[in-house]
mmCIF file of C-alpha atoms in Angstrom:
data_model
loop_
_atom_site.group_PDB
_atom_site.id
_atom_site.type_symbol
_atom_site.label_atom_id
_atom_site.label_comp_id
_atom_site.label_asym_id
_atom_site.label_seq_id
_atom_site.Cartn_x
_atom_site.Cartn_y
_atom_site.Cartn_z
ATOM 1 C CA UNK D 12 -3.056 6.523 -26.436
ATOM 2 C CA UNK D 13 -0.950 5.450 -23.215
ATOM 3 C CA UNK D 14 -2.439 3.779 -19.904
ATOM 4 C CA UNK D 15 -2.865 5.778 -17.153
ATOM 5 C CA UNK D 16 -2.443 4.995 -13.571
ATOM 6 C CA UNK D 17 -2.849 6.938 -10.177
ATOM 7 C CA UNK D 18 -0.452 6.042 -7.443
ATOM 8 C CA UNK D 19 -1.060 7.502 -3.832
ATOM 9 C CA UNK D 20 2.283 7.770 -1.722
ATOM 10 C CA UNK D 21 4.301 7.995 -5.016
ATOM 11 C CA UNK D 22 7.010 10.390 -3.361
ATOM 12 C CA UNK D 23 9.086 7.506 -1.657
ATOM 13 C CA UNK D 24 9.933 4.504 -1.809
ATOM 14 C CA UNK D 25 7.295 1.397 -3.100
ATOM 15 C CA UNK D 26 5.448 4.392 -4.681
ATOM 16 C CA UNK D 27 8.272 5.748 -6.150
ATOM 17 C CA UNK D 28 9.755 3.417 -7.375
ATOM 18 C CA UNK D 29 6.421 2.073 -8.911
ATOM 19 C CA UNK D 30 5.959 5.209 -10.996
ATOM 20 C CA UNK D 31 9.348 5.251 -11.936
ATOM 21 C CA UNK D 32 8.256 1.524 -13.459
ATOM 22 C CA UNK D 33 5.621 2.831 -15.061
ATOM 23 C CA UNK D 34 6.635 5.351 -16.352
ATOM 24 C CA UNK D 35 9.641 3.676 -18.033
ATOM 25 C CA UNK D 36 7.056 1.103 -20.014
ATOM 26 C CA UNK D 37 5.224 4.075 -21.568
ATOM 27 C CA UNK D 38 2.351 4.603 -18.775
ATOM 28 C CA UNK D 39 0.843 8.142 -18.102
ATOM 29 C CA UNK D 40 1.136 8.070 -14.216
ATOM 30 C CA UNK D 41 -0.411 10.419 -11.515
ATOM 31 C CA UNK D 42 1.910 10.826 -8.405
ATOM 32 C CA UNK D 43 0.111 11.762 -5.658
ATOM 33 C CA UNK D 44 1.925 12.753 -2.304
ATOM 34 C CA UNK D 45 1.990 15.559 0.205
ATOM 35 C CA UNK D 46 5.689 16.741 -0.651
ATOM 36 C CA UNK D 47 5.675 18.904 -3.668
ATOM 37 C CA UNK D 48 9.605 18.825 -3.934
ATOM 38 C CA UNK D 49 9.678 15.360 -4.075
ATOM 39 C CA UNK D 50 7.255 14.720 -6.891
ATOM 40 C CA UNK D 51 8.723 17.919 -8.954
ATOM 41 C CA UNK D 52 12.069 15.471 -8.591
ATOM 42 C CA UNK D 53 10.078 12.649 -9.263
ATOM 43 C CA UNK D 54 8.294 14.017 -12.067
ATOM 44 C CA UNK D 55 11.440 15.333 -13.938
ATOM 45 C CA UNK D 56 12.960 12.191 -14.609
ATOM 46 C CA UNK D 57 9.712 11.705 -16.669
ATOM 47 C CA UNK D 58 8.688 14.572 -17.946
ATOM 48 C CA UNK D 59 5.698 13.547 -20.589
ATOM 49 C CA UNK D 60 5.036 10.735 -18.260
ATOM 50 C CA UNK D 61 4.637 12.191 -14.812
ATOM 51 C CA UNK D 62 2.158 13.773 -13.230
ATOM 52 C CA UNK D 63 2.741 15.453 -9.900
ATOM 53 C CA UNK D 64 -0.428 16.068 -7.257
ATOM 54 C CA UNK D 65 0.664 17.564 -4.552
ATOM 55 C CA UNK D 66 -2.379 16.270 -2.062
ATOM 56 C CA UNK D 67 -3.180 15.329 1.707
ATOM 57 C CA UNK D 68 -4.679 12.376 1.492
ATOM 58 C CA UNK D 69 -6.167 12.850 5.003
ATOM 59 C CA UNK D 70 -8.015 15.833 3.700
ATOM 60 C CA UNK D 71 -10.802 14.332 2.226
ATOM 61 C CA UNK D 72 -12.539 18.316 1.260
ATOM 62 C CA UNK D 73 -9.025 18.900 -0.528
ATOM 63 C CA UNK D 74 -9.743 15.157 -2.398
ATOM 64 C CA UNK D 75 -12.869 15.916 -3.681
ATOM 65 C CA UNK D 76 -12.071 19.505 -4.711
ATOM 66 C CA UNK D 77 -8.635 17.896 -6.478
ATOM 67 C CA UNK D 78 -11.057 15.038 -7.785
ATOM 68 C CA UNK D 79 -14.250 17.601 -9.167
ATOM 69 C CA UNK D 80 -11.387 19.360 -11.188
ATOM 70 C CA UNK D 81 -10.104 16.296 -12.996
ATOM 71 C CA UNK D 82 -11.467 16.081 -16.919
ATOM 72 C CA UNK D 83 -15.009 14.779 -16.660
ATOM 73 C CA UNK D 84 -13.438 11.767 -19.502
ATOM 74 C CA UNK D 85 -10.360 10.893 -17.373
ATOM 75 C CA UNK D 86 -10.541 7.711 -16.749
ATOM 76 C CA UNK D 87 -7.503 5.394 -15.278
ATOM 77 C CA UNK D 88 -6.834 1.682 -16.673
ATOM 78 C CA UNK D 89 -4.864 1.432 -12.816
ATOM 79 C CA UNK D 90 -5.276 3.396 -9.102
ATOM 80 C CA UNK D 91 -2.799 1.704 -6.914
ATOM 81 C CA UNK D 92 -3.521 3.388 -3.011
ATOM 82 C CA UNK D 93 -0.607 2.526 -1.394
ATOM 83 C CA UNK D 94 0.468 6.005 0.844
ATOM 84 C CA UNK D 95 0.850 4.635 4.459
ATOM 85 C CA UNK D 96 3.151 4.892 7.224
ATOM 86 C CA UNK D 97 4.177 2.765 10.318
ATOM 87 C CA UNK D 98 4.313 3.909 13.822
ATOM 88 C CA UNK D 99 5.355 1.822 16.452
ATOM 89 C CA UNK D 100 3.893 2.059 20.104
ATOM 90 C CA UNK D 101 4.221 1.279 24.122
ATOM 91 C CA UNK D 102 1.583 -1.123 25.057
ATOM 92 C CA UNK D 103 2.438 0.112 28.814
ATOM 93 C CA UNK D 104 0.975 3.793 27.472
ATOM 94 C CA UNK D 105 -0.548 3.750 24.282
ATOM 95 C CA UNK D 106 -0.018 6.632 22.521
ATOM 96 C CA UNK D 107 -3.776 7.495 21.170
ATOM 97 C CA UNK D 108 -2.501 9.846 18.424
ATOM 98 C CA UNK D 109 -0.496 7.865 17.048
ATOM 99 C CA UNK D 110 -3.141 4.882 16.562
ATOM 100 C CA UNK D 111 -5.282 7.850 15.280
ATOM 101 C CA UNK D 112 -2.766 9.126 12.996
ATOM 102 C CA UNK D 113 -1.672 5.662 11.440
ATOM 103 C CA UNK D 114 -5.365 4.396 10.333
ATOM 104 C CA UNK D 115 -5.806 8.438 9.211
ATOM 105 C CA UNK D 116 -3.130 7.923 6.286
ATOM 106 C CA UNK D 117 -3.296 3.889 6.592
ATOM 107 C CA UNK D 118 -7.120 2.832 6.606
ATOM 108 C CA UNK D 119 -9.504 6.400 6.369
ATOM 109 C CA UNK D 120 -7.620 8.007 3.628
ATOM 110 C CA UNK D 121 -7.953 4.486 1.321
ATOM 111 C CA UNK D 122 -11.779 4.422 2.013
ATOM 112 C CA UNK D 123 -11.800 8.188 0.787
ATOM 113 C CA UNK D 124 -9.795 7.734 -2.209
ATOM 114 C CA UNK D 125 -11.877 3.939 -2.764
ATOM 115 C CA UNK D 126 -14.958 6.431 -2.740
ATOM 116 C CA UNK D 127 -13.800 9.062 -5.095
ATOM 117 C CA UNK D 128 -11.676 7.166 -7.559
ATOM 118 C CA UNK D 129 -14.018 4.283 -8.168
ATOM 119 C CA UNK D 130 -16.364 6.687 -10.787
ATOM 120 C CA UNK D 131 -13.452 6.933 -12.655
ATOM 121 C CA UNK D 132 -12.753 3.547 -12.936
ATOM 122 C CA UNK D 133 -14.277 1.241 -15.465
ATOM 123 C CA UNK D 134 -15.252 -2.179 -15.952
ATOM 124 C CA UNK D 135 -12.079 -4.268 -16.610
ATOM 125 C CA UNK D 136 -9.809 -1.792 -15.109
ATOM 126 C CA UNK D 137 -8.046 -2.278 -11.832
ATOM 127 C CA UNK D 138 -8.054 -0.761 -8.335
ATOM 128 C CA UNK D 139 -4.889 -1.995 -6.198
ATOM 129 C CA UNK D 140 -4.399 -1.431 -2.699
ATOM 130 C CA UNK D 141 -1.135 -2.003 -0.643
ATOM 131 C CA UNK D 142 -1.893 -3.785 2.636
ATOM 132 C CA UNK D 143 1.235 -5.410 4.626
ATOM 133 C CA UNK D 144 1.612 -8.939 5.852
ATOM 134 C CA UNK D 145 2.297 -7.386 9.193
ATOM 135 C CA UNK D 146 -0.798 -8.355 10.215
ATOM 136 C CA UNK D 147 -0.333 -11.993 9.689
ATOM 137 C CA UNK D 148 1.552 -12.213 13.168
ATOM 138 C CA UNK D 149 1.813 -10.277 16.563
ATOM 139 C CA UNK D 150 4.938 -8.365 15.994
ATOM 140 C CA UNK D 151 6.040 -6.370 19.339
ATOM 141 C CA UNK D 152 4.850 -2.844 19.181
ATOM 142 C CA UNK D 153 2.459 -2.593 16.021
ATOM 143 C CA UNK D 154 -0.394 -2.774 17.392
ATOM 144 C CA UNK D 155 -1.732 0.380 15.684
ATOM 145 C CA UNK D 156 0.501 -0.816 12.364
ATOM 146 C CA UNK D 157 -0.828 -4.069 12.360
ATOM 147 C CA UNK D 158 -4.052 -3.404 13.023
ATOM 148 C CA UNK D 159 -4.598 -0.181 10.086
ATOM 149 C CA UNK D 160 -3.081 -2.937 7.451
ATOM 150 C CA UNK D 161 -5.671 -6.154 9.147
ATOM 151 C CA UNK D 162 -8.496 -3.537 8.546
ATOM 152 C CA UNK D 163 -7.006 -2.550 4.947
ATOM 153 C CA UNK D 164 -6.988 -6.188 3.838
ATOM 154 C CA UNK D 165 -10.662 -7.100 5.041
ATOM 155 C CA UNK D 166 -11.424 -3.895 3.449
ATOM 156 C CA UNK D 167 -10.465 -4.739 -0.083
ATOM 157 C CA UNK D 168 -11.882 -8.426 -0.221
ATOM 158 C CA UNK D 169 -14.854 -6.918 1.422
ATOM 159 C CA UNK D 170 -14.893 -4.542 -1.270
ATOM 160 C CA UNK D 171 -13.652 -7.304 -4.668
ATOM 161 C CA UNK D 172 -16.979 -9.352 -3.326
ATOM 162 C CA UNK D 173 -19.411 -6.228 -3.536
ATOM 163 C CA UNK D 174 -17.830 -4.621 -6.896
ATOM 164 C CA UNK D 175 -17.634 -7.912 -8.489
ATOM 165 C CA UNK D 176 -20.742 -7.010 -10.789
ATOM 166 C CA UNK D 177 -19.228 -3.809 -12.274
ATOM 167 C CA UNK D 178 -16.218 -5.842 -13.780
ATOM 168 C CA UNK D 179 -13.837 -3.759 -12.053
ATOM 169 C CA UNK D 180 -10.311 -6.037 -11.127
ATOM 170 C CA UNK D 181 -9.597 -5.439 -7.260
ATOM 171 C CA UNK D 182 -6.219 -6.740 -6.115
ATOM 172 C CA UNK D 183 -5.023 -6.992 -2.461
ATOM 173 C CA UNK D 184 -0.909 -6.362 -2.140
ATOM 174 C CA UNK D 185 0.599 -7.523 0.899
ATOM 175 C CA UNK D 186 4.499 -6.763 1.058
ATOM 176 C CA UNK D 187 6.628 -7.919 3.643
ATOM 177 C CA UNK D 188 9.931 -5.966 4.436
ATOM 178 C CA UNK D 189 11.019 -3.442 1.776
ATOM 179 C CA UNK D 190 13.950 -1.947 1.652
ATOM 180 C CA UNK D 191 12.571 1.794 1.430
ATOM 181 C CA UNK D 192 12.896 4.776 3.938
ATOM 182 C CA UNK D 193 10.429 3.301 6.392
ATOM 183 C CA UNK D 194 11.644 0.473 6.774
ATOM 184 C CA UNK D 195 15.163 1.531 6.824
ATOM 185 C CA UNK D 196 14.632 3.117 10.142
ATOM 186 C CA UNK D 197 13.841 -0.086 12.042
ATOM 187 C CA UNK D 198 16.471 -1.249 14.800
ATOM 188 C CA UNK D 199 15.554 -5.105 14.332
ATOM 189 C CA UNK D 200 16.351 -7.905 11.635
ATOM 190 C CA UNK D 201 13.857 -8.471 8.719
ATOM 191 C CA UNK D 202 14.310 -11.706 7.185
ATOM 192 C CA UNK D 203 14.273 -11.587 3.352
ATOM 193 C CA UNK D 204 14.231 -7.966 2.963
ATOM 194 C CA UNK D 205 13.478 -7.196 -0.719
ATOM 195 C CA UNK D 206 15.326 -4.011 -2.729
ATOM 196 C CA UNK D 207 12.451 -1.687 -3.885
ATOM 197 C CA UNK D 208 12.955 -2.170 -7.407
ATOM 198 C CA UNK D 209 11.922 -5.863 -7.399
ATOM 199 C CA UNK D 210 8.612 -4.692 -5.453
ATOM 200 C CA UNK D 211 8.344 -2.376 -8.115
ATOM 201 C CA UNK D 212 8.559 -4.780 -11.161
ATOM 202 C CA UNK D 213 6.115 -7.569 -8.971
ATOM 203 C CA UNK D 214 3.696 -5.094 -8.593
ATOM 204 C CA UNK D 215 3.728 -4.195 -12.181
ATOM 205 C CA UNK D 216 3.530 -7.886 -13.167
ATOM 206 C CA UNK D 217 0.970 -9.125 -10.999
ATOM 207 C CA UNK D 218 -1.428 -6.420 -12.090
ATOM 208 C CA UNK D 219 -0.637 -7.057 -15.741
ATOM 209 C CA UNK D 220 -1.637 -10.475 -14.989
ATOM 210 C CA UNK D 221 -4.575 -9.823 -13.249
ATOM 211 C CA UNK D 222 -3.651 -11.400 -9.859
ATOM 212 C CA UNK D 223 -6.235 -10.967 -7.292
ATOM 213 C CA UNK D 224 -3.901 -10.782 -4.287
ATOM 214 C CA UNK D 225 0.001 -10.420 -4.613
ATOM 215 C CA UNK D 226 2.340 -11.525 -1.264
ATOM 216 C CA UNK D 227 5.948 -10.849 -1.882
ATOM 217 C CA UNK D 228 8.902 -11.887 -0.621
ATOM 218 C CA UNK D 229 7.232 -15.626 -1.454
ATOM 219 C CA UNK D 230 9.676 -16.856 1.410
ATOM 220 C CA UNK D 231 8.685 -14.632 3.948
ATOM 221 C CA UNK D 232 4.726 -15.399 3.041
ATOM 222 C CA UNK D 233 5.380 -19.204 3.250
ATOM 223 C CA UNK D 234 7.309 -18.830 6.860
ATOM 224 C CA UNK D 235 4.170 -16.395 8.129
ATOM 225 C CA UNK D 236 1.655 -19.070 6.996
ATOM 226 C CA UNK D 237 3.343 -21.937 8.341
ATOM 227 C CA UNK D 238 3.523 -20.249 12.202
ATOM 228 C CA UNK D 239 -0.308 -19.687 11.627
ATOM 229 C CA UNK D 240 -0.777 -22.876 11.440
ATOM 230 C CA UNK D 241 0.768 -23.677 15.110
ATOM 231 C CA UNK D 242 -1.300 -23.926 18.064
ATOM 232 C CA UNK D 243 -2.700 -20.626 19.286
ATOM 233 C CA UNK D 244 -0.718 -20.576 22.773
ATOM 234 C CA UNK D 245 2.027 -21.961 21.019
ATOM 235 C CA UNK D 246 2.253 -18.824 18.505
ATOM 236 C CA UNK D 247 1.778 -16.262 21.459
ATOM 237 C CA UNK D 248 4.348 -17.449 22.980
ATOM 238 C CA UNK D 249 6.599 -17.624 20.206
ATOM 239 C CA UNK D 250 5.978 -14.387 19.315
ATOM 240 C CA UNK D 251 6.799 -13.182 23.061
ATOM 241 C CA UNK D 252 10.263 -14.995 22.858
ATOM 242 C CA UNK D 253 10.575 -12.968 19.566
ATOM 243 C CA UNK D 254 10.040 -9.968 21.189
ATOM 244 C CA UNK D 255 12.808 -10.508 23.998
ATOM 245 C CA UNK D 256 15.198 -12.041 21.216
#
């Protein structure tokens, strides 16, 4: 009998590509997205493999009506919650809806799926959630961005220390620029960009291994650390001068 996995925001790109990986090593994976075109392509490429769920993960009734119809003996070995987007903002006139629509998909709709997934979940299997190391520096104009992935990543090591006696693995990934459709429509550099695929296969690997947190591009992870480590008014206004640059 195969593994199974769930993967939320499997229609593009980390998610995508994730279930492609998955797939391909023999894994019984639930795609879950809000465009039903995209996982039908999705799911043809693997046809015993993949299965589509067209959902809104912002719809928390629609969740637990999608979950209550699941087999009562379904159980997944992985749920990787990694649907998000980015929006960036004005600080001059911020734009309310768009701080409420980013922690909607970003923060709200992982505690929902945290809430109903984790029954299905047993002791020694895994729940991985995709954060960002955005929120390891003040990057011009993601505030709301920033801020839905800081609350993401206090939320799961929040969450490994309380589920720690039920033997379920939790495991924090924080990415840094991937070369997927989101970030393909930024206008700035982004050092050490990393194709999707290799996301893909570290994402695979570290949960294989059993990794508590994954940070990947390693380069990109060392250079954020290191300007945390400068004096606070020094950082500010380094990452002012970034912003002008």
């Amino acid at each position: 009998m195969s593994s199974t996995i769930l993967i939320t925001g499997a229609s593009s790109g980390i998610g995508r590509e994730t279930a492609l990986y998955y797939a391909k090593q023999g894994w019984t994976v639930y795609a879950v997205a809000r465009s039903a075109d995209k996982l039908a392509d999705l799911a043809a490429q693997y046809t015993n493999s993949i299965v589509p769920v067209s959902l809104d993960l912002t719809d928390t009734l629609a969740m637990q009506r999608w979950q209550q119809s699941l087999p009562a003996d379904l159980n997944f070995d992985v749920v990787l919650l990694n649907a998000g987007n980015c929006e960036y903002v004005e600080a001059t006139d911020l734009d309310l809806a768009a701080f409420e629509r980013t922690f909607a998909i970003n923060f709200q709709a992982v505690v929902a799926s945290t809430k109903l997934l984790l029954p299905m979940l047993k002791s020694g299997n895994t729940l991985a959630i995709v954060s960002s190391m955005a929120h390891f520096f003040p990057f011009t104009r993601s505030e709301a961005y920033g801020a839905s992935k800081a609350a993401v990543s206090y939320f799961t090591e929040s969450l490994r220390v309380d589920l720690a006696h039920t033997g379920i693995k939790v495991c924090l990934i924080e990415p840094g620029f991937i070369d997927t459709p989101l970030t393909q429509k930024n206008d700035f550099d982004m050092p050490f960009l990393m194709p999707v695929a290799k996301a893909a296969e570290r994402i695979f690997k570290g949960i294989e291994a059993g990794k508590l947190r994954l940070r990947f591009p390693k380069r990109l992870g060392y250079l954020l650390n290191a300007l945390s480590c400068l004096p606070y008014g020094m950082r500010s206004s380094l990452a002012a001068r970034m912003k002008q640059t």
